[in-house]
Amino acid sequence: MAPIERIADELEKPATDDRSYRVVRLSNKLEALLVHDPDTDKASASVNVNVGSFSDADDMPGMAHAVEHLLFMGTEKYPVENDYNQYLSAHSGYSNAYTSSTETNYFFEIAASSSRDSDASTNGAVTSPLYGALDRFAQFFIAPLFLSSTLDRELKAVDSENKKNLQSDVWRLSQLKKSLSNPEHPYHHFSTGNLQTLRDEPRKRGVNIRDKFIQFHHKHYSANRMKLVVLGREKLDELEAWVGDLFAGVENQDLPRNRWDGVQPYSDKELLTQVFAKPVMDSRLLDIYFPYQDEEDMYETQPSRYLSHLIGHEGPGSILAYIKAKGWANGLSAGVAPVCPGAAFFTISVKLTEDGLKQYQEVVKVVFQYISLIKEHEPQQWIVDEVREMTEVDFRFKEKSPATSFTSRLSSIMQHPLPRDQLLSGTSVLRKFDSKGIAQALSYIRPDNYRLTLVSQTFPGDWDQKEKWYGTEYRVEAIPSELQASIRQAAESTSKNRIPDLHLPHPNEFIPTKLYVDKREGVEPLKAPKLIRNDEAVRVWWKKDDRFWVPKGNVYITLRNPLSKATPETAVKSNLYCELVKDALVEYSYDAEIAGLEYQLSSFSMGIDIDVGGYSDKMYVLLEKVLVSMRDLEVKPERFKIVKERVLRGLRNWDFQQPYRQVGDFARWLGSEKGWINEQYLAEVIPLTPEDIASFYPQLLRQMHIEFLAHGNIHKEDAIRMTDLVESTLRPRTLPKSLWQIRRNLLLPPGSDFTYRRTLGDPANVNNCIEYYLYVGSLADHPLRAKLLLLGQMTEEIGFDQLRTKEQLGYIVFTGAKYAATIMGYRVIIQSERPTEYLEERVNAFLALFGSKLESMSQDDFDGHKKSLINKRLEKVKNLDQESERFWNHISAEYFNFIQNETDVEHLKPLGKQDMIDFFQHYIQPTSPSRAKLSVHMIAQSSPKAIAGTMSAEEQKEKLISMLGKYLTSVGVDTDTDQLSKRFEPVDVAGGDQTAIIGAISSYLQTDAGVPQQSLTAVVEQGQQLLGTVLPSLGIEVKVEETDLPPAPEVKPTTLIEDVFDYKSRLAVSEGPRPVRDLKEYEELGAKL
């Protein structure tokens, strides 16, 4: 094996980090960070390649993204296209990847050992699944196949991914910003790609697209541009040997690191302009973009942090405090956004109110006045010291993150020019105060170096252009000279003429000072919190941290009151009340937030939830302020108007979410005895007044039962003290148990089959969606739950491979278990342009296919699935927050099954293959007479079915012939429209008979146009691909040739749900949840302190 150079053997790491690290460089210059974690139950690896969409060819945008997809489709050593994912799935793992502007990141996670009790290697013999995963993974970068048979499918997957985002404002506004940037800079590129850019247009130009992708991989995927991170249980020497063995074959071309220094994203032409953009959702944003310096080499001083800390501050004297008081804004953020090596933006983003939209120019002036305030003072060392102190504390007590999050993030960080012993701390820690560096940073934030973007559905209303890739309506113009002059004046303001309310922040009193942790060695961590108070008024759960040893804590509180969601009206009032409290606390709570202490306040079906989490030192202080604000809220009419409008916008925007994010709400509603949906909330918001909330919230706080969990660096007496604080501040009456809400679900009867159809509210969304749900049974039935879990494990990889990869139904495909309050079932979610009836049919086919695979499954494969699932169920929590959340979920669910995962494993171990066959045949098999099914269909307004209603069959045929004529002309074929029309006379175009359409085109080309055979095949092939886009645009659902697809079984007709009240009234309800153990077993009661 070629020699391996060791770059660093010791890394700066958090005080609680028990891992070992080593940075090495292989002979091919591939650099790797090796991580030995003796206690991890998940191994992981990530490769980051220094190439992304900025390296796409100008005439083939999306190339880097397409190559990312294609690398998963087989390699020379492992040619089966889904071998990699099958291997990972069989060992409790998964994989993913992403493409950004300058990098492509691949990562996977897998069980750290082949069995939980065995070591990763024995006498040098490899038994760890990590080795096999690394072997398959390395081949992505050594010898990918780019199989022709998978090319079209994966390009369709890229296209589907793009279509998923077409109505997303995040993607639309991001691309608008790029499209309106300097065309000479690759920031201008369209990064995702679609079928038009990656297949159809290149083929029209005679490009062999497979060759192009292979060339791209060969040109850019050089070992010296790759950073690898491997995390496992194995010793560092063993990981080093594996990496040297498996990755030495990656070719090194000694390519320079990608940089773009000679050109900037904004030229003089783009500066001092304002862009008005119309969003899909009702939102109002003001963004100020300043071209900024590349701070890659300034990791020790990070001058932009000084700017973002002050400009983005939310406390007294800040920009936000002032414009919020004026009624112009709800939020503000500021910070640097790196573009690529050589370029960055400093961005200030303001969430405007309706009045703020009208006054946006005044908001810009306030921003520049505050900038003048910052520049007027010498850079303040105490401010940098305060920020530095918090970065040091945060890094010192940084906890472990999930394995793939760690490896993926670190492989990206390795692309930056950091000292290798500082890879973990990197830019997380601010190390030095640099007055000159801050002054230099401020020199970019000036009134001749910015662009404004104003986002609104109503203002100015005269958008005159559409962005090429997403269709966003916009207008761009030079900033009026009068406005420029007033902004310059604001930027030059002094203390004599500046707004007096603006000032620098005061020292932060929430910076934690008590960071001591009473760590006890050799303590066996408790699996459940203790119940230290249990009476009619309060239940207090508490667990002193015995696992992570950080000076942090989490407090969760439920103020149980059935009024919170008794009706849609009370639900809306409860939500508005919480939003008003949070609005009133913004200035106060911001200091706590930047000092690592945060709170959440929300309403839900059982009452009001208060969560406080972070450094435990000042937790009591923040909780007290939240409680007092809840009790003493003054509902100010001017703030009520703004908050109500924000809530109303959120409800109206709900319809413009992705369909797969909507479908679950309807499914939950149909499965709940009592519940509400968005349109019901929307109807209740409009008439509400400040007086309604002022008179309502005292009722919400008047009577309650308090459920309380304290977990972390919190002593028992502190937990009791905080509970007493809740009681003494709110002084509620006790809510008797007879008034507690009981969680219940509706039960689908055996043999039932229901379908609920809903048209999407967004007229421009082209995607349909289906949630296909099969009821299985009660959550309290542990043997049944184990079978459901195992079914989810068995169908995860095959479901993705069949429904997404092979059948290309859509980018969003999910299969697995679904849990409600008291019941559980199996569900499949697909978002697709295909009709929902077709999706339903393909799910039936998939389930029937899986049924046959289950019956023929080998015992080794069956045991492998069980082992993989057991590993997943016994996976350790990675940090304090995860354990806190797990405890609170079990408490909120009211089963109090703190050892649920271990219980699952107990019932998984004895399961045999026949048990699963019997389970499948009864509950899941499409032809089962006893299975119970509910499908929710979300149907796009712009689906072929909807479009067809506006166009006759003759119109559809005429338009298709016209489009085909243009296509044939574009590829050099003379077109006789009359003769082409004759060929189409017998063709059922409206019925989507693609075979007959292709036959008519072929006959015309061969007989009428005299196209030679060698050219005819290519023209017909391209035309066939074009039809996949053209026919749906004419409202024609394409008939799919199903010869290669698994057959769908005949199933009984479904019952359409047309009256939801009637549907619910006919169903039985489940039992409510009951504790799996007597709560007295958890009690550790003592005298109230």
mmCIF file of N, CA and C in Angstrom, residues 253-289:
data_model
loop_
_atom_site.group_PDB
_atom_site.id
_atom_site.type_symbol
_atom_site.label_atom_id
_atom_site.label_comp_id
_atom_site.label_asym_id
_atom_site.label_seq_id
_atom_site.Cartn_x
_atom_site.Cartn_y
_atom_site.Cartn_z
ATOM 1 N N GLN A 253 -5.730 14.299 -10.476
ATOM 2 C CA GLN A 253 -5.315 15.108 -11.618
ATOM 3 C C GLN A 253 -4.632 16.398 -11.180
ATOM 4 N N ASP A 254 -4.385 16.520 -9.880
ATOM 5 C CA ASP A 254 -3.734 17.717 -9.333
ATOM 6 C C ASP A 254 -4.410 18.997 -9.809
ATOM 7 N N LEU A 255 -5.727 19.022 -9.691
ATOM 8 C CA LEU A 255 -6.478 20.194 -10.118
ATOM 9 C C LEU A 255 -6.382 21.293 -9.068
ATOM 10 N N PRO A 256 -6.342 22.545 -9.494
ATOM 11 C CA PRO A 256 -6.344 23.631 -8.507
ATOM 12 C C PRO A 256 -7.714 23.733 -7.837
ATOM 13 N N ARG A 257 -7.725 24.289 -6.640
ATOM 14 C CA ARG A 257 -8.988 24.504 -5.962
ATOM 15 C C ARG A 257 -9.814 25.513 -6.753
ATOM 16 N N ASN A 258 -11.097 25.228 -6.896
ATOM 17 C CA ASN A 258 -11.957 26.122 -7.663
ATOM 18 C C ASN A 258 -12.062 27.487 -6.984
ATOM 19 N N ARG A 259 -11.752 28.531 -7.721
ATOM 20 C CA ARG A 259 -11.908 29.904 -7.225
ATOM 21 C C ARG A 259 -12.464 30.763 -8.357
ATOM 22 N N TRP A 260 -13.151 31.842 -7.978
ATOM 23 C CA TRP A 260 -13.689 32.774 -8.969
ATOM 24 C C TRP A 260 -13.328 34.188 -8.505
ATOM 25 N N ASP A 261 -12.076 34.562 -8.740
ATOM 26 C CA ASP A 261 -11.564 35.833 -8.219
ATOM 27 C C ASP A 261 -11.681 36.985 -9.215
ATOM 28 N N GLY A 262 -11.733 36.682 -10.479
ATOM 29 C CA GLY A 262 -11.631 37.744 -11.471
ATOM 30 C C GLY A 262 -12.924 38.475 -11.758
ATOM 31 N N VAL A 263 -14.051 37.971 -11.225
ATOM 32 C CA VAL A 263 -15.346 38.557 -11.536
ATOM 33 C C VAL A 263 -16.231 38.451 -10.294
ATOM 34 N N GLN A 264 -17.140 39.395 -10.113
ATOM 35 C CA GLN A 264 -18.007 39.411 -8.942
ATOM 36 C C GLN A 264 -19.472 39.160 -9.337
ATOM 37 N N PRO A 265 -20.271 38.608 -8.433
ATOM 38 C CA PRO A 265 -21.684 38.328 -8.750
ATOM 39 C C PRO A 265 -22.478 39.577 -9.130
ATOM 40 N N TYR A 266 -22.119 40.702 -8.511
ATOM 41 C CA TYR A 266 -22.763 41.961 -8.899
ATOM 42 C C TYR A 266 -21.722 42.875 -9.539
ATOM 43 N N SER A 267 -21.990 43.282 -10.753
ATOM 44 C CA SER A 267 -21.166 44.310 -11.393
ATOM 45 C C SER A 267 -21.810 45.670 -11.117
ATOM 46 N N ASP A 268 -21.218 46.724 -11.635
ATOM 47 C CA ASP A 268 -21.795 48.061 -11.440
ATOM 48 C C ASP A 268 -23.220 48.133 -11.977
ATOM 49 N N LYS A 269 -23.512 47.324 -12.975
ATOM 50 C CA LYS A 269 -24.844 47.339 -13.584
ATOM 51 C C LYS A 269 -25.918 46.875 -12.605
ATOM 52 N N GLU A 270 -25.570 45.930 -11.728
ATOM 53 C CA GLU A 270 -26.559 45.374 -10.789
ATOM 54 C C GLU A 270 -26.692 46.210 -9.516
ATOM 55 N N LEU A 271 -25.685 47.009 -9.204
ATOM 56 C CA LEU A 271 -25.725 47.806 -7.982
ATOM 57 C C LEU A 271 -26.657 49.003 -8.138
ATOM 58 N N LEU A 272 -27.139 49.478 -6.979
ATOM 59 C CA LEU A 272 -28.039 50.634 -6.919
ATOM 60 C C LEU A 272 -29.280 50.414 -7.783
ATOM 61 N N THR A 273 -29.778 49.183 -7.739
ATOM 62 C CA THR A 273 -31.045 48.851 -8.392
ATOM 63 C C THR A 273 -31.993 48.283 -7.344
ATOM 64 N N GLN A 274 -33.267 48.323 -7.648
ATOM 65 C CA GLN A 274 -34.246 47.686 -6.769
ATOM 66 C C GLN A 274 -35.091 46.721 -7.586
ATOM 67 N N VAL A 275 -35.290 45.553 -6.999
ATOM 68 C CA VAL A 275 -36.033 44.478 -7.644
ATOM 69 C C VAL A 275 -37.342 44.295 -6.891
ATOM 70 N N PHE A 276 -38.439 44.309 -7.613
ATOM 71 C CA PHE A 276 -39.743 44.036 -7.015
ATOM 72 C C PHE A 276 -40.174 42.647 -7.491
ATOM 73 N N ALA A 277 -40.429 41.745 -6.561
ATOM 74 C CA ALA A 277 -40.744 40.356 -6.916
ATOM 75 C C ALA A 277 -42.085 39.945 -6.318
ATOM 76 N N LYS A 278 -42.864 39.203 -7.095
ATOM 77 C CA LYS A 278 -44.161 38.705 -6.628
ATOM 78 C C LYS A 278 -44.018 37.260 -6.158
ATOM 79 N N PRO A 279 -44.277 36.971 -4.878
ATOM 80 C CA PRO A 279 -44.137 35.604 -4.366
ATOM 81 C C PRO A 279 -45.398 34.774 -4.581
ATOM 82 N N VAL A 280 -45.278 33.467 -4.405
ATOM 83 C CA VAL A 280 -46.441 32.574 -4.437
ATOM 84 C C VAL A 280 -47.240 32.750 -3.157
ATOM 85 N N MET A 281 -46.559 32.690 -2.020
ATOM 86 C CA MET A 281 -47.212 32.878 -0.732
ATOM 87 C C MET A 281 -47.303 34.365 -0.406
ATOM 88 N N ASP A 282 -48.238 34.687 0.455
ATOM 89 C CA ASP A 282 -48.416 36.076 0.862
ATOM 90 C C ASP A 282 -47.338 36.439 1.870
ATOM 91 N N SER A 283 -46.281 37.057 1.392
ATOM 92 C CA SER A 283 -45.180 37.452 2.267
ATOM 93 C C SER A 283 -44.693 38.827 1.862
ATOM 94 N N ARG A 284 -44.047 39.516 2.819
ATOM 95 C CA ARG A 284 -43.510 40.850 2.562
ATOM 96 C C ARG A 284 -42.094 40.905 3.115
ATOM 97 N N LEU A 285 -41.132 40.992 2.235
ATOM 98 C CA LEU A 285 -39.732 40.975 2.637
ATOM 99 C C LEU A 285 -38.980 42.129 1.992
ATOM 100 N N LEU A 286 -38.082 42.702 2.756
ATOM 101 C CA LEU A 286 -37.139 43.681 2.230
ATOM 102 C C LEU A 286 -35.744 43.124 2.443
ATOM 103 N N ASP A 287 -35.014 42.914 1.365
ATOM 104 C CA ASP A 287 -33.638 42.414 1.451
ATOM 105 C C ASP A 287 -32.688 43.466 0.903
ATOM 106 N N ILE A 288 -31.611 43.703 1.655
ATOM 107 C CA ILE A 288 -30.551 44.599 1.206
ATOM 108 C C ILE A 288 -29.290 43.766 1.053
ATOM 109 N N TYR A 289 -28.780 43.676 -0.167
ATOM 110 C CA TYR A 289 -27.603 42.856 -0.461
ATOM 111 C C TYR A 289 -26.392 43.760 -0.707
#
